[in-house]
Structures are given as C-alpha cells and as structure tokens.
XYZ file of C-alpha atoms in Angstrom:
531
model
C 19.575 29.166 27.002
C 22.508 30.984 26.909
C 23.320 34.174 28.807
C 24.898 35.578 26.000
C 21.383 36.328 24.168
C 20.521 38.468 26.371
C 23.563 41.394 25.666
C 22.569 44.684 25.992
C 24.815 45.740 23.500
C 24.937 43.154 20.110
C 27.139 43.757 16.448
C 26.218 39.995 16.449
C 24.188 37.048 18.530
C 24.407 33.294 17.582
C 21.403 31.158 18.670
C 22.448 28.421 20.655
C 21.874 24.542 20.806
C 18.456 24.044 22.271
C 16.187 21.381 23.388
C 13.490 21.812 20.130
C 16.778 21.922 17.922
C 14.151 19.523 15.601
C 11.765 22.128 15.690
C 14.301 24.778 14.574
C 15.284 22.419 11.633
C 12.132 22.504 9.999
C 11.350 25.758 10.653
C 14.255 27.357 8.807
C 15.671 24.249 6.581
C 18.583 21.924 6.652
C 21.521 24.746 6.983
C 20.045 27.410 9.791
C 20.800 30.368 10.568
C 23.294 30.575 13.267
C 23.886 33.653 12.748
C 21.756 36.633 12.655
C 24.104 39.897 11.693
C 22.247 42.627 13.043
C 23.457 46.059 11.356
C 23.281 49.590 12.970
C 22.947 48.854 16.671
C 20.197 50.337 18.216
C 19.505 48.788 21.075
C 16.130 48.929 21.722
C 15.239 48.224 18.285
C 17.816 44.910 18.594
C 16.086 43.906 21.684
C 13.013 43.341 19.988
C 14.066 41.965 16.832
C 15.652 39.034 18.721
C 13.021 38.609 20.966
C 10.867 38.077 17.638
C 12.863 35.733 16.436
C 13.660 33.487 19.540
C 9.975 33.328 19.825
C 9.238 32.045 16.483
C 12.030 29.542 16.912
C 11.323 28.174 20.210
C 8.449 29.649 21.566
C 5.344 29.336 18.765
C 6.095 32.911 18.916
C 4.738 34.010 22.163
C 7.122 36.936 23.258
C 6.381 36.739 26.568
C 7.763 33.183 26.904
C 11.087 34.396 24.905
C 12.126 37.412 27.238
C 11.459 35.031 29.668
C 14.445 32.344 28.711
C 16.608 35.342 27.252
C 16.880 37.265 30.522
C 19.895 37.361 31.811
C 20.062 34.968 35.088
C 23.052 35.755 38.214
C 23.228 33.638 41.406
C 21.457 35.205 44.234
C 23.506 36.405 46.694
C 23.636 34.373 50.202
C 23.381 35.825 54.209
C 28.000 36.531 54.767
C 27.236 36.103 58.106
C 25.199 32.632 58.033
C 27.503 30.805 54.719
C 30.854 32.260 57.055
C 29.360 30.374 60.099
C 28.637 27.570 58.635
C 31.573 26.353 56.360
C 33.651 27.372 59.800
C 31.626 25.395 61.972
C 32.053 22.497 59.413
C 35.666 22.791 58.188
C 37.364 23.771 61.632
C 35.719 20.558 63.112
C 36.975 18.803 60.477
C 40.418 19.362 61.128
C 40.449 17.694 64.354
C 39.150 14.809 64.096
C 40.667 14.303 60.384
C 44.172 13.868 62.730
C 42.202 11.647 64.597
C 41.361 9.168 62.254
C 45.070 9.735 60.628
C 46.423 8.619 63.931
C 43.999 5.715 64.408
C 44.738 4.437 60.299
C 48.515 4.913 60.736
C 49.148 3.453 64.819
C 49.291 0.249 65.032
C 46.119 -1.602 67.081
C 46.368 -3.347 69.850
C 45.885 -7.021 69.757
C 42.930 -7.209 70.937
C 41.436 -5.364 68.231
C 38.860 -7.386 65.826
C 40.519 -7.111 62.315
C 38.069 -8.767 60.586
C 35.265 -6.293 61.208
C 37.421 -3.620 60.405
C 38.443 -5.154 57.147
C 34.996 -6.185 56.367
C 34.470 -2.701 56.562
C 36.863 -0.829 55.124
C 35.218 -0.664 51.595
C 32.418 1.429 52.972
C 34.379 3.231 54.218
C 36.796 4.252 51.329
C 33.888 4.485 48.584
C 32.254 7.674 50.604
C 35.779 8.993 51.027
C 36.155 9.210 47.934
C 32.639 11.002 46.895
C 33.483 13.162 49.876
C 37.109 14.031 47.933
C 35.326 14.194 44.837
C 32.950 17.389 45.846
C 35.590 19.175 47.900
C 38.057 19.109 44.578
C 35.083 20.544 42.547
C 34.702 22.688 44.651
C 38.171 23.445 44.453
C 38.169 23.506 40.689
C 35.079 25.809 40.506
C 37.447 28.671 42.749
C 40.170 28.491 40.312
C 37.575 28.720 37.482
C 35.687 31.993 39.402
C 39.567 33.432 39.359
C 40.751 32.470 35.937
C 37.046 34.081 34.762
C 36.233 30.537 32.992
C 32.472 30.440 32.142
C 32.386 27.045 33.667
C 28.417 27.967 33.892
C 28.023 28.741 30.545
C 29.925 25.480 28.728
C 27.668 23.087 31.154
C 24.322 24.986 29.780
C 23.241 25.427 34.087
C 21.159 27.978 35.516
C 23.552 30.250 37.425
C 19.960 31.154 39.541
C 20.200 27.945 40.858
C 23.908 26.459 40.506
C 25.635 26.046 44.017
C 29.024 27.754 44.101
C 31.831 27.188 45.121
C 31.399 28.219 49.021
C 28.316 26.446 48.986
C 29.902 22.956 47.395
C 32.567 23.591 50.240
C 29.744 23.582 52.722
C 28.027 20.461 51.833
C 31.534 18.558 51.397
C 32.424 19.509 54.838
C 28.889 18.347 56.228
C 29.971 14.702 54.555
C 33.343 14.672 55.908
C 32.204 15.091 59.319
C 29.805 12.315 59.019
C 32.577 10.291 57.231
C 35.028 11.231 59.886
C 32.972 11.261 63.081
C 31.236 7.325 61.794
C 34.956 6.429 61.392
C 36.491 7.353 64.340
C 33.551 5.483 66.505
C 33.903 2.683 64.407
C 37.819 2.540 65.224
C 37.559 3.390 69.027
C 34.960 0.562 69.238
C 36.167 -1.781 67.326
C 40.315 -1.408 68.637
C 39.879 -0.617 71.501
C 36.252 -1.285 72.782
C 35.458 2.500 73.439
C 31.851 2.198 73.354
C 30.804 5.707 72.413
C 27.687 4.360 71.559
C 26.206 1.986 73.290
C 25.950 -1.368 71.432
C 21.892 -1.723 72.401
C 21.699 1.393 70.954
C 23.567 0.726 67.653
C 25.935 -2.196 66.841
C 29.448 -1.379 66.259
C 29.359 -3.036 62.488
C 26.125 -1.141 61.462
C 28.396 2.326 62.045
C 29.237 2.225 58.514
C 25.904 1.619 57.324
C 24.609 4.450 59.252
C 27.222 6.875 57.729
C 26.531 5.534 54.252
C 22.582 6.336 54.947
C 23.595 9.651 55.818
C 25.614 10.284 53.344
C 22.565 9.171 50.712
C 20.272 11.050 52.649
C 22.015 14.407 51.824
C 22.642 13.817 48.406
C 19.127 12.467 47.957
C 17.523 14.640 50.074
C 14.134 15.552 48.386
C 12.890 18.908 49.585
C 14.273 22.109 48.797
C 16.969 22.368 50.917
C 21.142 21.393 50.192
C 20.833 23.374 46.799
C 18.410 20.956 45.637
C 19.299 22.127 41.757
C 22.373 20.939 41.701
C 21.581 17.586 43.361
C 18.856 16.877 40.690
C 21.214 18.126 37.817
C 23.960 15.570 38.330
C 21.552 12.957 38.864
C 19.604 14.199 35.398
C 23.515 13.841 33.701
C 23.492 10.187 35.307
C 21.031 9.397 33.781
C 21.865 10.848 30.478
C 24.872 9.568 30.663
C 23.458 5.548 30.872
C 21.142 6.701 28.120
C 23.765 7.595 25.679
C 23.390 6.097 22.739
C 19.728 7.334 22.868
C 19.522 11.185 23.472
C 22.195 13.752 22.148
C 25.570 13.669 24.304
C 26.028 17.331 25.471
C 29.445 18.612 27.151
C 27.864 17.570 30.802
C 27.382 14.730 30.403
C 30.583 13.911 28.596
C 32.103 15.506 31.195
C 29.968 13.346 33.909
C 31.018 10.281 31.803
C 34.247 10.872 32.159
C 34.176 11.318 35.936
C 32.503 8.148 36.482
C 35.329 6.394 34.400
C 37.903 7.963 37.486
C 34.560 6.523 40.010
C 35.149 3.149 39.060
C 36.584 1.942 42.733
C 33.451 3.734 44.331
C 30.570 1.661 42.282
C 32.637 -1.632 43.354
C 32.865 -0.803 47.155
C 28.999 0.838 46.784
C 27.941 -2.753 45.293
C 30.041 -4.687 47.935
C 27.999 -2.221 50.625
C 24.649 -2.830 49.681
C 25.571 -7.023 49.337
C 27.482 -7.161 52.691
C 24.075 -5.263 54.587
C 21.530 -6.981 52.238
C 22.481 -9.986 52.866
C 23.349 -9.976 56.405
C 27.082 -10.695 56.192
C 27.181 -8.029 58.715
C 26.731 -10.141 61.532
C 29.496 -12.590 61.176
C 32.193 -10.133 59.435
C 31.749 -12.555 56.471
C 33.449 -10.438 54.145
C 34.263 -13.474 51.544
C 30.576 -13.880 50.598
C 30.718 -10.165 48.653
C 34.296 -10.320 47.488
C 34.247 -14.116 45.627
C 31.779 -12.833 42.977
C 34.750 -11.420 40.206
C 32.302 -10.778 37.596
C 30.252 -7.326 39.681
C 33.156 -5.399 40.113
C 34.317 -6.463 36.206
C 30.901 -5.202 35.097
C 31.744 -2.080 36.891
C 34.628 -1.651 35.228
C 33.497 -2.147 32.294
C 30.181 -0.172 31.854
C 31.252 3.534 32.442
C 34.167 2.645 29.626
C 31.214 1.479 27.401
C 29.034 4.028 28.097
C 31.313 6.630 27.113
C 31.780 4.401 24.222
C 28.137 5.268 22.892
C 28.498 8.530 23.915
C 31.345 8.812 20.996
C 29.338 6.795 18.718
C 26.187 9.013 18.618
C 28.430 11.913 18.323
C 29.234 10.605 14.956
C 26.063 9.455 14.302
C 25.062 13.287 14.845
C 27.491 15.059 13.216
C 30.586 12.831 11.470
C 33.938 13.378 12.088
C 37.062 12.227 12.407
C 37.664 12.727 15.694
C 34.685 11.008 17.006
C 35.543 8.034 15.671
C 39.299 8.382 17.335
C 37.953 8.465 20.028
C 35.670 5.708 19.787
C 38.832 3.807 18.873
C 40.427 4.902 22.493
C 37.531 3.448 24.383
C 37.376 0.560 22.178
C 41.437 -0.155 23.854
C 40.196 0.720 27.050
C 37.923 -1.965 26.859
C 39.892 -4.651 25.543
C 42.196 -4.013 27.787
C 39.695 -5.080 30.567
C 38.066 -7.668 28.819
C 41.643 -9.353 28.500
C 42.889 -8.728 32.031
C 39.738 -10.777 33.373
C 40.275 -13.065 31.225
C 43.946 -13.853 32.088
C 42.513 -13.296 35.907
C 40.410 -16.127 35.209
C 42.854 -18.447 33.844
C 45.511 -21.060 35.770
C 48.430 -19.732 36.884
C 51.324 -21.478 35.437
C 49.973 -22.304 32.106
C 51.600 -21.357 28.754
C 47.792 -19.439 28.446
C 47.693 -17.289 31.196
C 51.831 -16.158 30.618
C 50.827 -15.157 27.193
C 47.420 -13.163 28.244
C 49.588 -11.509 30.470
C 51.427 -10.423 27.845
C 48.716 -8.928 26.194
C 46.966 -7.444 28.839
C 50.465 -5.878 29.486
C 50.973 -4.359 26.009
C 46.941 -3.405 25.796
C 47.246 -1.811 29.492
C 50.336 0.007 27.759
C 48.598 1.266 24.608
C 45.715 2.056 26.239
C 47.733 4.318 28.821
C 49.873 5.703 25.915
C 46.576 6.599 23.370
C 44.563 8.125 27.033
C 47.488 10.828 27.905
C 48.213 11.388 24.679
C 44.158 12.439 24.132
C 44.897 14.423 26.946
C 47.610 16.336 25.771
C 46.627 16.689 22.287
C 42.644 17.498 22.399
C 41.257 17.960 25.849
C 43.882 19.714 26.780
C 45.081 22.099 23.140
C 49.028 21.543 24.129
C 49.801 20.735 20.162
C 47.735 21.159 17.019
C 48.621 18.758 13.680
C 48.078 21.302 11.028
C 49.703 21.471 7.666
C 51.473 18.088 7.755
C 53.153 19.381 10.920
C 52.437 19.666 14.811
C 52.369 23.100 15.985
C 52.250 24.301 20.383
C 49.431 25.959 21.266
C 49.223 29.551 22.916
C 48.766 29.515 26.242
C 45.857 29.654 27.976
C 44.559 30.592 31.344
C 46.374 28.710 34.011
C 49.624 29.586 32.595
C 49.325 33.027 32.453
C 48.004 32.497 36.110
C 51.397 31.010 36.492
C 53.305 33.981 34.995
C 51.593 36.143 37.040
C 52.120 34.381 40.081
C 55.895 34.247 39.075
C 55.964 37.801 38.105
C 57.035 35.846 34.630
C 56.563 38.618 31.485
C 56.781 35.838 28.547
C 55.444 32.452 28.252
C 57.849 29.719 26.394
C 55.504 27.292 25.051
C 58.403 24.370 24.500
C 59.393 24.850 28.593
C 56.817 26.135 30.734
C 57.071 23.980 33.710
C 53.753 24.099 34.479
C 52.390 22.407 31.246
C 55.294 19.897 31.905
C 53.854 19.707 35.270
C 50.705 18.928 34.334
C 51.732 16.233 31.566
C 54.077 14.198 33.563
C 51.437 13.490 36.722
C 48.871 12.953 34.086
C 51.158 10.224 32.590
C 51.631 9.016 36.469
C 48.385 9.079 37.784
C 46.910 6.450 34.636
C 50.032 4.407 35.483
C 48.847 4.083 38.923
C 45.368 3.742 37.993
C 45.319 1.465 35.113
C 47.511 -0.560 37.620
C 44.971 -1.173 39.755
C 41.772 -1.705 37.403
C 41.692 -5.450 37.041
C 45.514 -6.633 39.107
C 46.101 -7.596 42.631
C 48.574 -5.762 44.133
C 50.967 -7.598 46.278
C 50.896 -7.867 50.222
C 49.067 -8.185 52.681
C 45.350 -7.585 52.285
C 45.473 -4.404 54.203
C 48.588 -2.936 52.115
C 46.582 -3.852 49.270
C 43.099 -1.823 50.875
C 45.407 0.789 51.372
C 46.528 0.577 48.210
C 44.161 0.755 46.129
C 42.264 3.728 48.638
C 45.115 6.195 47.665
C 45.277 5.117 43.475
C 41.475 5.867 43.978
C 42.179 9.478 45.972
C 44.762 9.760 42.989
C 43.075 9.314 39.892
C 40.527 11.382 41.842
C 43.240 14.601 41.848
C 44.262 13.998 38.349
C 40.723 13.969 37.426
C 40.312 17.307 38.278
C 43.551 18.984 37.508
C 42.612 17.361 33.661
C 38.592 18.889 34.433
C 40.067 22.561 34.779
C 42.636 22.398 31.804
C 39.702 20.968 29.959
C 37.763 23.664 31.284
C 39.926 26.309 29.987
C 40.944 24.857 26.633
C 36.647 24.496 25.692
C 36.577 28.166 27.255
C 39.198 29.514 24.617
C 38.545 27.191 21.868
C 35.500 25.033 21.884
C 37.636 21.604 20.653
C 34.476 19.504 21.678
C 32.168 21.217 19.106
C 29.534 21.516 21.591
C 28.774 25.202 20.851
C 28.226 26.746 17.775
C 30.275 29.839 18.213
C 33.594 29.992 19.348
C 33.934 32.791 22.182
C 31.815 32.823 25.091
C 31.518 36.082 27.307
C 33.895 35.965 30.520
C 32.127 36.143 34.743
C 33.141 39.960 34.422
C 31.633 40.528 31.327
C 28.155 41.837 31.337
C 27.629 42.378 28.308
C 28.973 40.924 24.686
C 31.253 43.603 23.683
C 32.987 42.217 20.579
C 31.253 40.501 18.010
C 30.807 36.303 17.663
C 32.841 35.280 15.251
C 31.275 32.180 12.726
C 32.320 28.611 13.244
C 35.201 27.256 10.236
C 32.439 24.745 9.516
C 29.446 26.957 8.975
C 29.240 28.610 5.258
C 28.621 32.403 5.250
C 26.573 32.113 1.763
C 24.336 30.327 5.155
C 24.015 33.325 7.162
C 21.271 35.638 6.571
C 21.979 39.774 7.070
C 19.198 41.329 8.533
C 19.340 45.415 7.691
C 17.535 47.505 9.543
C 15.016 49.319 7.982
C 13.280 52.592 8.345
C 11.167 51.170 11.580
C 13.048 47.960 12.958
C 10.652 47.279 15.371
C 8.310 47.381 12.879
C 10.301 44.587 10.552
C 10.512 42.652 14.280
C 6.488 42.414 14.833
C 5.975 41.661 11.148
C 8.526 38.689 11.558
C 7.267 37.290 14.796
C 3.392 36.820 12.824
C-alpha cells in the first residue's frame, strides 16, 4: 500500500490498487468505493476508521495487519562516513582507469597484437559496459527526480525502507565499472603488448572477459543480504513479470522495465554470444564465426522485448478497455513487422528484384515505426500536447521545465518555444533514428569500425532511454497518464502528510463514492464496521 494512506491529516483518502483486488471486488461489488470521504476531520477517529476499512477489505478484518501495512515506511539513514568512503574509493579508482582505457581504445595497436582475440572478446565487454552505464544513468535520474520532488517510490510502488538510494546505486555502478575497467585494461595490455599482469598459468588471457562476466553476475545475483538485495530482487521480479505479461496484471513498474528491455536488445545479443563463445569452447581458438553465423538468435532476441510489450498492451486493453492501449498495441505491431521484414530482406539474395523491393518496404516501415514511436513519446509519455475539443493543445510545464527556468532565472514560460522541450524532442528523434538503423542492418566499414559503431549507438540509446524516463516520471507524477493509479495527485517526497483533498479521476462516477459522515462516536462506528 502506498504511504498516501498513512497521512496524519486526512480530509479524503483513497484505497490503492492491491494484489487482492478481486477479493475487494467480490466484497463491495462491481463499483468499489475507491474514495471514502471522511467528514469533520478528527485525527484519532479517522485513523481507526481507515484501519478498520482497510482490514475489512484486504486483511480479513485483522486490524493489526492493517496497521502494519498502513505504517509509513521511510528509508533507513546510512552511515555518512562509510558511504562517502566507499563511493569515493570506487569512483576515484574508476577515473584514472577510464582514461587508460580510452587511450588503449584509440591508440593504434602494434603489429604483434592478437586482433582475432580482441575481436572475439569485443561483444563480451560491450554488453557488460552498457549494463554498467544503465545503472549509472538510472542513479543520475533518481538524483534528479529527488531534486524535483518527483515521487518515483510511489509511482513504482516499491518499499521506501528497502529501496536503494541514488548514492547506493552510484556505489553499485562504481563497483561494476571498476571490475569492467580492470579486466578490460588487463586484457588489452596482454593481448596487444604481451604485458602479462596475471601469469597465463594462473588465468589465460582469453578467460579474462569471462572472469569479468562472472564477477558482474555474482554482484547482481548475490543471494545474501548484501549489495542491496531487495533492489536486485525487485528488478528480477519485474523482468519475470514482463516475460509473463499476458498472464499477469500489468503495473507501471513492469511496463517501465519492459520499455527498458526494448533498449537493451544489443545487450541480450551480446550475452547470448558470450554464453555461446565460452560454453562451446570456441574461446580456445578465437573462433568467433561459430557464434556469429546463426542469424536467428539475434533476430529472436531483437523481436522478443517488442512482443512482450505488445502482449502487455493487449492485457491492459483486456483489463480495462481503452483505445489508447490499442494505439500502443499498434505501435509495437509496426515495430515487430519492421524487424521481421528487415530479417527477411537480410536473408534474401542481393541484386535480385525481390531484395530491392524488400529493402524499400523495410525502409518505409523503419521510418513509419520511428515517427510513430516519436509521436507517442512526445504526446502520450511526456504529455507535451493533448487533443481536446477537436484541436491540439499545448500542455503546461512539468517539473523539468520549471527546473530549467529556475536555473536560468526566467520568470515566464513559453510552451511553444521552450528550449528544453525543443532539445528533448530533437535528441529523442535523433536517438531513435540512430538506434533503428542498427537494429537489423549491418553498417558499412571494417569489422572493428562496425563493432564500435554498434557500441556507440547502444550507449546513445541508453542515454536516450534515461532521458525518456525522466520525462515519463515527471508526466506520470502530475497527470497519471498511464492510468495505473486510482488517484491523480500523489504526495511529493518532502510532504509527510496529504495536505490537499485527493480529487477523483474522471472515469469514476460520483454516484459510486459513498460518504461516511461522522456520527457522535466515529470510533464506535469504525469498530462496528470492522465486524
């Protein structure tokens, strides 16, 4: 339950969506009273009344369990010295190693370098680096949302007492970056310059990327209560819910993780290559062609996240019929069709008339899918525009725009020419165009240039997705555009209680909202109701 229910001063409260929603439906009928208006606010009596109603609805009339659920959860304070020491050591060690890695990447290798060994291990380092960048950027997004008082905890429906803060996420990303940079520098030194930091008798040079992958997996899958286990388990749970999307109720968190998975396609392909490369023993002879020759694995991993999102849209339309879900379903249908046509065009014989026609159809679908997704981002996910009364209307500023105005000391806001909104739209469009081009199309150039271009576009896509997430959370905080909550307004991070009455959503009829008026003894009424 959201900590909105634990407000100490209540003029109106709302029962949130719950895992036992069907039991609540069977208890109160087809039109459940989401809003219970309490008249003549009296704090002790209202707390008893709220606990009684919640216990009757969700906890089999057990008031103690209801009080435990409605208790406000806050994040535990962390030792400042320990956190500063760990974060400073990890990030401080990463900076010089990052400079060394950049020099090794852009410096021309000597003639004695093992190019086949480096080329075979390139996807292993690339996939892990994108994951490290994703965690780092999400830590930055969490910090910005905390600065803007965007209640991401309530939007994602996570427990504030166990979630990792942005400083803890930076700590995790720093540890992963430290592992990646150390393994990358050792591997490059030994492959290019034969400077064996670790003797080959202890660890073969070809197994250094595998050791890095194993260490990163241990950090993420560590079963004990260390390294923020609750956050890691929450991520695994959301990924499993995305995979089971047509059979479970879609939440904002699973929807959000599904969107991120569509941007991590290259990571999934690189992890599949790593499992094949080290599992089949091809690493002994640097035989990378065996794991690259099968084109069906990249095709399946490219289309799978899109199919999951498509099934989520179908499930949402099944749970609550809304034409917006059908439009979102159409967006992912176009994306899936684009990937399928691109795969067929890649398998066809070059120089034939069928190949040329497939290339034209693929290019048309690629442009249509990019424009469709871009318009959906700007209109629906970010809420820049709204179609109302037969015309398009520009929406008022959100918290990111207001932050820009406060930094630049501007007192007015012009929606049509705001530089932040224009830059957001341009960067989002450019990022989508670059990402769409490399999904199933092989860029021209030598093999190292191609791999580096794919690496660059994967990082650009993660940066674009992180910027999209900031805009998405800012819009969801203000407008409830995804209709995942039964209330529109949610409290800020700085507000400890709900100071304003919660307005009902337009979809709920006022006739279905029962009013409980205070009698002479509200506490006695609540006790009778709990029975």
